[in-house]
XYZ file of C-alpha atoms in Angstrom:
698
model
C 115.788 25.497 -110.605
C 118.212 26.718 -113.225
C 121.886 26.018 -112.460
C 124.742 28.529 -112.660
C 128.596 28.033 -112.496
C 129.492 26.185 -109.227
C 131.334 28.802 -106.917
C 129.980 31.862 -108.593
C 127.480 33.434 -106.543
C 124.964 36.198 -107.556
C 126.877 39.160 -106.256
C 129.902 37.983 -108.086
C 128.322 37.353 -111.256
C 126.696 40.641 -111.286
C 129.486 42.452 -110.898
C 131.215 40.660 -113.755
C 128.356 41.445 -115.993
C 128.647 45.141 -115.314
C 132.256 45.117 -115.347
C 132.484 43.072 -119.061
C 128.918 44.398 -120.327
C 127.672 40.650 -121.294
C 128.470 36.841 -120.319
C 130.053 36.429 -124.014
C 132.351 39.126 -123.110
C 133.373 37.751 -119.847
C 134.039 34.459 -121.652
C 136.296 36.287 -124.253
C 138.275 37.880 -121.668
C 138.829 35.492 -118.829
C 142.362 36.345 -118.434
C 141.096 39.608 -116.925
C 138.826 37.772 -114.608
C 140.356 37.652 -110.901
C 140.623 35.908 -108.686
C 142.005 33.012 -111.051
C 139.563 30.761 -109.139
C 136.416 32.210 -110.370
C 138.196 32.419 -113.722
C 138.657 28.641 -113.857
C 135.522 27.907 -112.833
C 133.646 30.173 -115.483
C 135.949 28.453 -118.083
C 135.228 24.830 -116.935
C 131.310 25.618 -116.824
C 131.324 27.974 -119.704
C 128.604 26.079 -121.651
C 126.414 25.485 -118.670
C 126.410 29.527 -118.132
C 125.223 29.969 -121.855
C 122.491 27.052 -121.094
C 121.360 28.991 -118.291
C 120.939 32.098 -119.921
C 119.163 30.691 -122.758
C 116.456 29.071 -120.317
C 116.126 32.117 -118.310
C 115.427 34.814 -121.130
C 111.806 34.847 -122.537
C 111.172 33.905 -125.995
C 109.386 36.778 -127.649
C 109.717 35.917 -131.377
C 107.547 32.320 -131.730
C 105.175 32.760 -134.647
C 101.914 32.775 -132.275
C 99.058 34.057 -133.857
C 96.282 35.593 -131.920
C 93.413 37.972 -132.025
C 93.611 40.813 -129.398
C 90.011 41.083 -129.599
C 89.535 37.773 -128.412
C 91.655 38.523 -125.092
C 89.189 41.393 -124.237
C 87.195 40.959 -120.826
C 83.275 41.015 -121.742
C 80.370 40.607 -119.450
C 80.230 36.641 -118.502
C 77.228 34.504 -119.608
C 74.975 35.466 -116.367
C 73.141 32.048 -117.134
C 75.894 29.678 -116.988
C 77.969 31.232 -114.293
C 74.585 31.555 -111.763
C 74.506 27.828 -112.379
C 78.252 27.129 -111.646
C 77.774 29.552 -108.348
C 74.742 27.165 -107.342
C 76.199 24.169 -107.811
C 79.465 25.278 -106.171
C 77.208 26.610 -103.330
C 78.682 30.105 -103.514
C 76.141 32.113 -102.153
C 77.700 35.303 -101.889
C 78.869 35.342 -105.209
C 75.454 34.637 -106.779
C 73.970 37.366 -104.471
C 76.278 39.774 -106.198
C 75.733 38.452 -109.605
C 71.965 39.187 -108.945
C 72.489 42.276 -107.729
C 69.595 44.188 -105.228
C 66.789 42.285 -105.079
C 62.972 42.814 -103.657
C 62.673 41.199 -100.394
C 60.484 37.924 -100.610
C 56.890 38.616 -99.825
C 55.668 37.179 -96.265
C 52.090 37.893 -96.950
C 49.665 35.332 -95.255
C 46.593 35.091 -93.472
C 46.551 34.888 -90.008
C 44.278 32.608 -88.381
C 43.551 33.144 -84.525
C 39.656 32.420 -84.350
C 37.925 28.975 -84.336
C 35.528 30.202 -86.766
C 38.409 31.217 -89.154
C 40.249 27.972 -88.395
C 36.685 26.245 -89.783
C 36.420 28.008 -92.671
C 40.301 27.577 -93.648
C 39.560 23.593 -92.995
C 36.941 23.555 -95.565
C 38.616 25.488 -97.937
C 41.860 23.041 -97.442
C 39.438 19.979 -98.009
C 38.657 20.770 -101.768
C 42.702 20.842 -102.642
C 44.424 17.673 -103.733
C 47.855 18.616 -102.046
C 48.504 20.879 -99.147
C 51.868 22.613 -97.955
C 52.199 21.940 -94.488
C 55.055 23.763 -92.535
C 55.029 23.948 -89.101
C 55.564 27.153 -86.837
C 57.827 25.788 -83.857
C 60.990 26.526 -81.999
C 64.135 24.712 -82.210
C 65.337 21.637 -80.930
C 64.366 18.003 -81.524
C 60.556 17.648 -82.411
C 59.862 15.825 -79.468
C 60.922 18.531 -77.277
C 60.220 21.640 -79.080
C 57.163 23.732 -78.806
C 54.707 23.767 -81.405
C 53.196 27.511 -81.996
C 51.052 27.041 -84.957
C 50.749 25.573 -88.378
C 51.122 27.174 -92.152
C 49.307 25.649 -95.018
C 48.769 26.349 -98.348
C 46.355 24.410 -100.625
C 47.600 22.921 -104.267
C 45.647 21.796 -107.306
C 42.298 22.050 -107.553
C 40.145 24.150 -104.889
C 38.454 26.506 -107.245
C 39.661 29.807 -106.151
C 40.310 29.111 -102.334
C 43.769 28.122 -101.337
C 45.216 28.222 -97.877
C 43.809 31.435 -97.273
C 42.646 33.468 -100.540
C 44.004 32.342 -103.747
C 46.455 29.952 -102.875
C 48.045 32.116 -100.281
C 49.527 30.943 -97.044
C 47.454 30.752 -94.069
C 48.881 30.487 -90.897
C 47.043 29.339 -87.658
C 48.321 30.644 -84.381
C 48.214 30.115 -80.796
C 49.412 28.978 -77.772
C 48.653 26.095 -75.163
C 44.902 24.826 -75.301
C 43.797 27.895 -77.756
C 46.165 26.329 -80.428
C 44.465 22.687 -79.840
C 41.205 24.769 -80.222
C 42.376 26.257 -83.576
C 43.723 23.062 -84.889
C 40.752 20.921 -83.977
C 38.729 21.751 -87.175
C 42.175 21.335 -89.327
C 42.666 17.493 -87.658
C 40.530 15.746 -90.194
C 42.234 17.670 -93.482
C 45.596 16.736 -91.519
C 44.592 13.074 -91.110
C 43.329 12.372 -94.116
C 45.287 9.885 -96.599
C 43.499 11.380 -99.441
C 44.717 14.619 -99.319
C 48.600 14.825 -100.384
C 50.841 16.804 -97.763
C 53.796 18.359 -99.125
C 56.737 19.865 -97.191
C 60.117 20.187 -96.132
C 60.960 17.270 -93.391
C 57.625 16.163 -93.018
C 58.784 13.777 -90.189
C 59.421 16.561 -87.922
C 55.927 18.496 -88.804
C 54.361 14.847 -88.081
C 56.026 14.634 -84.504
C 55.267 18.133 -83.944
C 51.585 17.382 -84.579
C 51.274 14.430 -82.521
C 51.835 15.894 -79.455
C 48.492 17.747 -80.185
C 46.859 14.437 -80.918
C 46.995 14.795 -84.402
C 48.262 11.958 -86.975
C 49.922 13.348 -90.056
C 48.883 11.397 -93.001
C 48.947 11.428 -96.785
C 52.724 12.620 -96.452
C 53.377 12.519 -100.313
C 56.487 15.128 -101.127
C 59.243 16.022 -99.102
C 61.331 18.519 -100.463
C 64.198 17.671 -98.213
C 64.250 13.764 -99.226
C 63.771 14.803 -102.826
C 67.038 17.304 -102.729
C 68.933 14.314 -101.012
C 68.156 11.728 -103.411
C 69.182 14.527 -106.519
C 72.311 15.381 -104.947
C 73.376 13.262 -102.270
C 76.844 14.574 -102.077
C 75.368 18.065 -100.596
C 76.583 18.697 -97.088
C 72.835 19.683 -96.049
C 69.697 19.752 -97.140
C 68.024 22.653 -94.932
C 65.336 24.696 -96.959
C 67.945 27.556 -97.655
C 70.465 24.884 -99.309
C 67.553 23.416 -101.433
C 66.133 27.035 -102.443
C 69.452 27.923 -103.412
C 70.159 24.922 -105.742
C 66.707 24.998 -107.326
C 64.932 28.127 -107.003
C 67.263 31.397 -106.250
C 68.632 33.641 -108.511
C 70.661 35.464 -106.024
C 71.213 34.902 -102.562
C 69.051 32.630 -100.589
C 65.412 34.396 -99.954
C 64.380 32.720 -96.731
C 64.467 34.180 -93.351
C 65.785 32.128 -90.619
C 63.575 30.661 -87.546
C 65.176 32.483 -84.719
C 64.300 31.210 -81.007
C 60.647 32.614 -80.973
C 58.476 31.298 -83.659
C 57.584 33.297 -86.578
C 54.838 33.200 -88.731
C 56.176 35.336 -91.667
C 59.084 32.758 -91.604
C 56.716 29.856 -91.956
C 54.792 31.601 -94.755
C 57.604 32.283 -96.690
C 58.744 28.505 -96.058
C 55.406 27.270 -97.199
C 55.834 29.505 -100.515
C 59.181 28.062 -101.267
C 58.180 24.605 -100.900
C 55.156 25.381 -102.970
C 57.566 26.677 -105.844
C 60.572 23.917 -105.167
C 57.856 20.837 -105.761
C 57.559 20.956 -109.394
C 61.314 21.724 -109.994
C 62.380 18.825 -107.926
C 59.990 16.576 -109.519
C 61.094 17.403 -112.888
C 64.442 16.622 -111.842
C 63.775 13.351 -109.747
C 61.903 12.395 -113.197
C 65.395 13.389 -115.419
C 67.260 11.063 -112.938
C 64.567 8.355 -113.083
C 64.295 8.391 -109.115
C 60.981 8.847 -108.800
C 60.018 5.277 -107.969
C 62.375 5.033 -105.317
C 60.901 8.320 -103.962
C 57.669 7.627 -104.256
C 57.485 4.145 -103.466
C 60.551 3.739 -100.879
C 61.456 7.158 -99.220
C 58.306 8.979 -98.810
C 56.321 5.567 -97.220
C 59.705 5.263 -94.833
C 58.708 8.945 -93.525
C 55.708 7.384 -91.798
C 57.442 4.452 -90.242
C 60.501 6.248 -88.675
C 58.081 8.778 -87.253
C 56.079 6.260 -85.722
C 59.831 4.539 -84.497
C 60.883 7.760 -82.919
C 57.698 8.073 -80.871
C 58.004 4.778 -79.695
C 61.621 5.214 -78.635
C 63.539 2.565 -76.851
C 63.809 1.854 -73.165
C 67.035 1.674 -71.100
C 67.620 0.290 -67.810
C 69.262 3.289 -65.929
C 70.254 1.059 -63.074
C 72.164 -1.199 -65.106
C 73.981 2.223 -66.779
C 74.856 3.495 -63.161
C 76.332 0.031 -62.094
C 78.318 -0.177 -65.434
C 79.564 3.396 -65.023
C 80.972 2.413 -61.480
C 82.862 -0.411 -63.056
C 84.222 1.765 -65.624
C 85.378 4.312 -63.536
C 86.874 2.112 -61.085
C 88.897 0.177 -64.226
C 89.661 3.915 -65.485
C 91.296 4.432 -62.258
C 93.598 1.558 -62.471
C 94.322 1.675 -65.645
C 95.345 5.399 -64.875
C 97.642 4.503 -62.080
C 99.526 1.792 -64.194
C 100.267 4.297 -66.782
C 101.705 6.635 -64.648
C 103.870 3.826 -63.076
C 105.381 2.645 -66.600
C 106.129 6.333 -67.546
C 107.447 7.351 -64.440
C 105.553 10.384 -63.780
C 101.914 11.824 -64.371
C 100.809 13.610 -67.352
C 97.605 14.055 -68.937
C 96.565 10.584 -71.124
C 94.277 12.501 -73.084
C 96.612 15.016 -74.410
C 98.415 13.943 -77.693
C 101.340 16.555 -77.126
C 101.883 15.166 -73.563
C 101.291 11.383 -74.584
C 103.951 11.627 -77.710
C 106.430 13.363 -75.584
C 106.259 10.051 -72.721
C 106.144 7.449 -75.426
C 108.652 8.473 -77.944
C 110.836 10.982 -76.009
C 111.104 9.699 -72.760
C 110.521 6.057 -73.377
C 112.104 6.181 -76.926
C 109.039 3.974 -78.561
C 109.291 3.925 -82.403
C 106.853 6.712 -84.079
C 105.172 5.813 -87.158
C 107.195 7.823 -89.176
C 104.297 7.582 -91.914
C 102.033 9.419 -89.696
C 102.650 12.607 -88.570
C 100.664 15.723 -87.679
C 101.087 19.176 -87.748
C 102.511 19.070 -83.955
C 104.219 15.940 -84.275
C 104.044 12.066 -84.425
C 100.668 10.833 -84.239
C 99.206 8.847 -81.383
C 96.233 7.172 -82.785
C 94.856 4.251 -82.369
C 96.480 2.470 -85.198
C 99.459 3.682 -83.958
C 99.315 2.634 -80.374
C 98.040 -0.813 -81.813
C 101.243 -1.052 -83.215
C 103.259 -0.585 -80.177
C 101.131 -3.158 -78.231
C 104.023 -5.564 -77.052
C 104.773 -2.232 -74.756
C 102.829 -2.419 -72.137
C 102.267 1.175 -71.712
C 100.607 1.371 -75.170
C 98.269 -1.294 -74.572
C 96.942 0.471 -71.474
C 96.788 3.777 -73.426
C 94.289 2.091 -75.727
C 92.185 0.444 -73.098
C 91.972 3.797 -70.797
C 91.001 5.384 -74.075
C 88.134 2.847 -74.986
C 87.059 2.802 -71.080
C 86.497 6.573 -70.942
C 84.830 6.883 -74.272
C 82.531 4.390 -73.416
C 81.789 5.848 -70.274
C 81.529 9.517 -71.255
C 79.718 8.642 -74.620
C 77.362 6.027 -73.525
C 77.093 5.222 -69.932
C 76.701 8.701 -68.422
C 75.378 10.304 -71.478
C 72.267 7.773 -71.863
C 70.695 8.458 -68.921
C 70.474 12.259 -69.470
C 68.656 11.819 -72.582
C 65.736 9.663 -71.339
C 62.471 11.646 -72.202
C 60.980 12.489 -68.560
C 57.229 11.702 -69.804
C 58.062 8.624 -71.563
C 60.832 7.338 -69.815
C 62.614 6.322 -73.088
C 65.226 7.729 -75.410
C 63.956 9.147 -78.727
C 66.728 9.315 -81.189
C 66.330 11.082 -84.540
C 66.715 8.695 -87.651
C 67.835 10.878 -90.816
C 66.853 10.022 -94.282
C 69.037 12.822 -95.948
C 72.307 12.427 -94.624
C 74.431 9.739 -95.997
C 75.470 9.646 -99.649
C 74.672 6.035 -100.208
C 71.004 6.217 -98.542
C 71.804 4.603 -95.335
C 69.812 5.865 -92.193
C 71.762 7.642 -89.891
C 70.914 8.170 -86.153
C 71.532 11.585 -84.268
C 69.983 13.194 -80.547
C 71.661 10.185 -79.602
C 73.553 8.353 -82.157
C 72.509 5.094 -81.401
C 74.056 3.438 -84.414
C 77.429 3.532 -82.898
C 76.100 1.382 -79.949
C 79.721 -0.618 -79.381
C 79.390 -4.587 -81.002
C 82.539 -5.933 -79.952
C 84.648 -6.024 -76.617
C 83.391 -7.187 -73.499
C 82.913 -3.676 -72.120
C 81.288 -2.416 -75.156
C 78.615 -5.334 -75.362
C 77.667 -4.557 -71.706
C 76.189 -1.131 -72.715
C 73.739 -3.180 -75.104
C 72.932 -4.855 -72.173
C 70.919 -1.857 -70.797
C 68.706 -1.608 -73.756
C 65.801 -3.591 -72.524
C 61.772 -4.125 -73.174
C 60.359 -1.080 -71.872
C 56.693 -2.804 -71.203
C 55.672 -5.696 -69.034
C 55.561 -9.031 -70.406
C 57.194 -7.921 -73.682
C 60.751 -8.714 -75.094
C 63.216 -7.233 -77.712
C 63.349 -8.819 -81.215
C 66.474 -8.626 -83.068
C 66.363 -9.586 -86.962
C 69.752 -9.194 -88.878
C 70.513 -9.709 -92.368
C 73.641 -12.495 -92.648
C 76.074 -11.180 -95.052
C 73.530 -8.962 -97.183
C 76.408 -6.769 -98.838
C 78.448 -9.866 -99.797
C 75.109 -11.295 -101.182
C 74.565 -8.096 -102.918
C 77.721 -8.326 -104.431
C 77.325 -12.017 -105.724
C 73.927 -10.746 -107.562
C 75.778 -7.718 -109.042
C 78.750 -9.769 -110.326
C 77.122 -12.782 -111.334
C 80.127 -14.841 -110.264
C 79.228 -18.385 -110.087
C 81.528 -19.422 -107.595
C 80.104 -17.213 -105.113
C 76.569 -17.675 -105.838
C 76.996 -21.009 -105.537
C 78.655 -20.843 -101.875
C 75.603 -18.782 -101.115
C 72.744 -21.309 -102.872
C 74.450 -23.984 -100.556
C 74.417 -22.025 -97.581
C 77.754 -23.091 -97.086
C 80.318 -20.749 -94.625
C 81.663 -18.332 -97.140
C 84.404 -17.433 -94.911
C 85.536 -21.105 -94.546
C 85.092 -21.752 -98.244
C 87.111 -18.488 -99.163
C 90.119 -20.116 -97.000
C 90.164 -23.076 -98.215
C 91.096 -21.524 -101.458
C 93.132 -18.810 -100.375
C 95.283 -20.965 -98.335
C 95.121 -24.245 -100.518
C 93.504 -26.411 -98.063
C 90.713 -28.603 -97.546
C 87.488 -27.242 -95.670
C 87.821 -29.481 -92.844
C 91.758 -28.490 -92.603
C 91.098 -24.519 -92.344
C 91.911 -23.174 -88.805
C 90.219 -20.653 -86.946
C 92.773 -18.000 -87.797
C 92.512 -18.893 -91.773
C 88.790 -18.315 -91.717
C 89.545 -15.092 -89.441
C 92.164 -14.167 -92.482
C 89.587 -14.854 -94.996
C 86.811 -13.010 -93.327
C 89.361 -10.015 -93.561
C 89.832 -10.709 -97.433
C 85.787 -11.131 -98.167
C 85.072 -8.005 -96.662
C 87.939 -5.934 -97.351
C 89.059 -6.394 -101.079
C 85.508 -5.461 -102.514
C 85.934 -2.345 -100.348
C 89.689 -1.519 -102.028
C 91.770 -2.795 -98.984
C 95.358 -2.668 -100.215
C 98.124 -5.047 -100.161
C 99.824 -3.313 -97.229
C 96.880 -2.678 -95.163
C 95.677 -6.714 -95.886
C 99.117 -7.651 -94.860
C 99.209 -5.554 -91.607
C 95.817 -6.839 -90.709
C 96.672 -10.477 -91.568
C 100.334 -10.453 -89.795
C 102.101 -11.280 -93.146
C 104.225 -9.743 -95.721
C 102.870 -7.413 -98.406
C 103.955 -10.080 -100.642
C 102.127 -12.856 -98.992
C 98.983 -10.671 -99.136
C 99.362 -10.001 -102.729
C 99.055 -13.899 -103.780
C 96.205 -14.146 -101.236
C 94.654 -11.586 -103.027
C 95.370 -13.172 -106.577
C 94.251 -16.827 -105.336
C 91.125 -14.964 -104.307
C 90.247 -13.184 -107.995
C 91.012 -17.021 -109.290
C 88.355 -18.531 -107.169
C 86.011 -15.765 -107.769
C 87.018 -14.075 -111.551
C 83.783 -11.958 -111.954
C 84.321 -10.368 -108.643
C 87.774 -9.355 -109.593
C 86.338 -8.196 -112.980
C 83.883 -6.276 -110.939
C 86.528 -4.350 -109.120
C 88.354 -3.613 -112.198
C 85.911 -2.368 -114.363
C 83.380 -0.639 -111.886
C 85.545 2.753 -111.668
C 86.172 2.816 -115.001
C 82.282 2.695 -115.730
C 81.780 5.264 -112.722
C 84.356 7.612 -114.217
C 82.581 7.200 -117.727
C 79.140 8.034 -116.718
C 79.898 10.336 -113.508
C 77.882 8.062 -110.989
C 77.201 4.707 -109.600
C 73.563 3.441 -109.103
C 72.277 0.944 -106.568
C 69.584 -2.163 -107.337
C 66.773 0.389 -107.095
C 67.970 3.343 -108.905
C 69.542 5.350 -106.337
C 72.408 7.413 -107.457
C 75.887 8.725 -106.168
C 77.626 11.035 -108.319
C 81.501 10.854 -107.805
C 83.208 13.888 -109.915
C 85.983 13.190 -107.662
C 86.876 9.941 -110.236
C 88.220 12.666 -112.517
C 90.586 14.678 -110.340
C 93.895 14.725 -110.626
C 94.674 14.330 -107.018
C 95.670 10.622 -106.542
C 94.598 9.810 -103.409
C 91.300 11.664 -103.675
C 90.807 9.500 -106.744
C 91.878 6.373 -105.420
C 88.889 7.089 -102.329
C 86.435 7.815 -105.178
C 87.221 4.121 -106.806
C 86.473 2.620 -103.604
C 83.136 4.550 -103.499
C 82.322 3.289 -106.816
C 82.976 -0.334 -106.057
C 81.221 -0.394 -102.644
C 78.603 2.456 -102.875
C 76.392 -0.276 -104.921
C 76.570 -2.772 -102.468
C 75.998 -0.133 -99.460
C 73.434 1.466 -100.959
C 71.299 -1.461 -102.334
C 71.670 -3.128 -98.760
C 70.346 0.293 -97.209
C 67.340 0.253 -99.698
C 66.589 -3.321 -99.039
C 66.628 -2.631 -95.137
C 63.733 0.432 -96.037
C 61.982 -2.044 -98.282
C 62.226 -4.650 -95.369
C 60.999 -1.962 -92.874
C 58.153 -1.106 -94.846
C 56.983 -4.559 -95.667
C 57.436 -5.599 -91.649
C 55.261 -2.252 -90.446
C 52.598 -2.892 -93.065
C 52.374 -7.033 -92.171
C 52.313 -6.439 -88.368
C 49.337 -3.913 -88.814
C 47.463 -6.238 -91.382
C 48.175 -9.238 -88.631
C 46.908 -6.932 -85.831
C 50.342 -7.946 -83.943
C 51.445 -5.441 -81.223
C 55.091 -5.272 -81.977
C 56.506 -2.043 -82.856
C 59.827 -1.218 -84.725
C 62.356 0.745 -82.167
C 65.976 0.861 -83.929
C 67.279 0.323 -87.182
C 71.177 -0.171 -87.021
C 72.966 -0.818 -89.971
C 71.686 -4.251 -91.183
C 69.964 -5.202 -87.951
C 66.192 -4.325 -87.198
C 65.284 -3.923 -83.594
C 61.592 -4.392 -82.276
C 59.579 -4.282 -79.004
C 57.062 -7.266 -79.062
C 54.693 -8.738 -76.507
C 56.115 -12.013 -75.203
C 52.936 -14.182 -76.111
C 53.089 -12.811 -79.966
C 57.182 -13.865 -80.163
C 56.704 -16.772 -82.300
C 54.218 -15.704 -84.919
C 56.205 -11.924 -84.665
C 59.442 -13.593 -85.336
C 58.309 -15.966 -88.167
C 56.932 -12.580 -89.767
C 59.754 -10.468 -89.400
C 61.779 -13.054 -90.749
C 59.793 -13.668 -93.573
C 59.357 -10.068 -94.613
C 63.232 -9.202 -94.603
C 63.947 -12.402 -96.300
C 61.430 -11.341 -99.168
C 61.997 -7.796 -99.318
C 64.122 -8.205 -102.943
C 64.733 -10.743 -104.701
C 68.450 -11.530 -105.535
C 70.071 -14.476 -107.321
C 71.051 -15.721 -103.684
C 68.933 -15.946 -100.886
C 68.861 -13.458 -98.340
C 69.590 -14.559 -94.910
C 67.817 -13.448 -91.825
C 69.366 -14.347 -87.771
C 66.188 -13.601 -85.475
C 66.946 -13.461 -81.943
C 64.740 -12.221 -78.903
C 65.868 -11.757 -75.165
C 64.372 -9.255 -72.268
C 67.527 -6.937 -73.212
C 69.735 -6.275 -76.522
C 72.501 -8.486 -75.245
C 71.414 -11.595 -73.797
C 69.088 -13.239 -76.842
C 68.730 -16.194 -78.036
C 67.372 -17.653 -81.515
C 63.790 -17.011 -82.048
C 62.699 -18.288 -85.506
């Protein structure tokens, strides 16, 4: 980027310097430079040439003082480097740093006789805590085979541990023999007074439940502790937790293969026993002991019960819906081909791009370009919705996705033994603390659109004379926002139980509450939910169909009405940047190191997280408290309702119809009283034969 003399190329310049010896000599003998055009250019731009030479020469005479010895490469501080490698998850580099290691010991006592199992049970009963590690195959817990259990006694118990002196003991067997071997251990495993320690205790509980054993006293789960300590980690499998908190080199863990492995289980149990004091200390340093012991660990049993219960689906209703969706997809396909003038693969972005932007000449979104060309994502198609083919493609995508993802897939996931779908609820996945659902993901069941909502009709009460009960928090995140910010106007709206969106629309558009139109209210709802989540004026303008200037004015009026909210949105990222993390009302932490990055896009995303995580995370924590209260209250009252699903701010139960009034009131009160805010927690409770057709129940 250093300018030269216009019209004089590299070869010409080099030949002139070789001929005359230097730039200064060339400048002094311009009358000898041929052709005259080159001489004229050099004469006109001589000063630029001299500056270019000055810029290109390395300066070697600056008065720089340095000690050559200080630059000598020396061995690293291995302790600091190891800590860095662990934090960055550089496993192979850490292994190289540590050098050759002795293989981890997998010594254990193998228990294959009933008499030995009885002796083991007696030894374990003397301990305050027992590490429990199942020996099982891969796959979901309710489908994987259990081949044994490894146990280690911790605390108390004199000389005897799991086997001898705290060594692992592995009970191994197949079929009925395993049942006979586990029978003596049933009392220990079901005792709430003997604390159970493990990694993913919910999985252990589910595996044991298939053998008629209810695992009680679950007090320490290394996976959940790891997630609380480092919620940003991609995974919290035992190898990752050991690597972060124990390993000096590579992860000393045997991977469970397809076949159950007693050695691997023994090693895993040893690792859990070593991890427990390290993780407990770290939880204490971060002030997370209360959240861990009073919320997350008690919730393990609740989630295990929900997974065992499962949710019933009407397979026939799904089949009928599948036929409707299939027919509609064929209609849309024919319409799209007609509008395009040819048949093509609608699911191929490349072919769709060629049809829309090249053949039909529709305007692409030039701000959204992929490696292969202009984007054809949903936002782009929505922007072209005035063109019939774009609207048809959008609907086609929705219909085919609903059919393949839910309507066709859900019946295949029905358990042959129970006739229900048993999803897995995950506590150690999301950074905000929200539960996630997998195999299948039932938290993504559509709630908008006529066809999407039809899928909910297929979720039914699975027992005679039972109904589904849905309890849903109303605007819980905005209520938490009112509590956190202390904004008096926002608090007053909730205390008066006014329509928040109507009140905001009245302020934004400068009209009386009675003059707010449905469209104004819809816009205000978008602002209420968008601004706390960092929505830009540009996005707000696009969503509302107004100019960017108008969107900016709406934002200003909004913050004039709710000034403390505006201060929170402004100050929270600064506070988070200073301390490196944000916290929920219950103390859950989310580190946000991205706030200090120079990458503006990444930094802005982290700033939005700093604002919304206290709301999202607190809502998740409150829902967990509510689930614990509901479970305990149902037991105390002796009611037959069972929780089956937790979807964002909604809790779904299956309850005897005769107990519906009492159960509905109980669930509503438990959820409303789960946590005391400056504003009331409002809960809408509905019931019905399926998840779609529900009527108010309390």
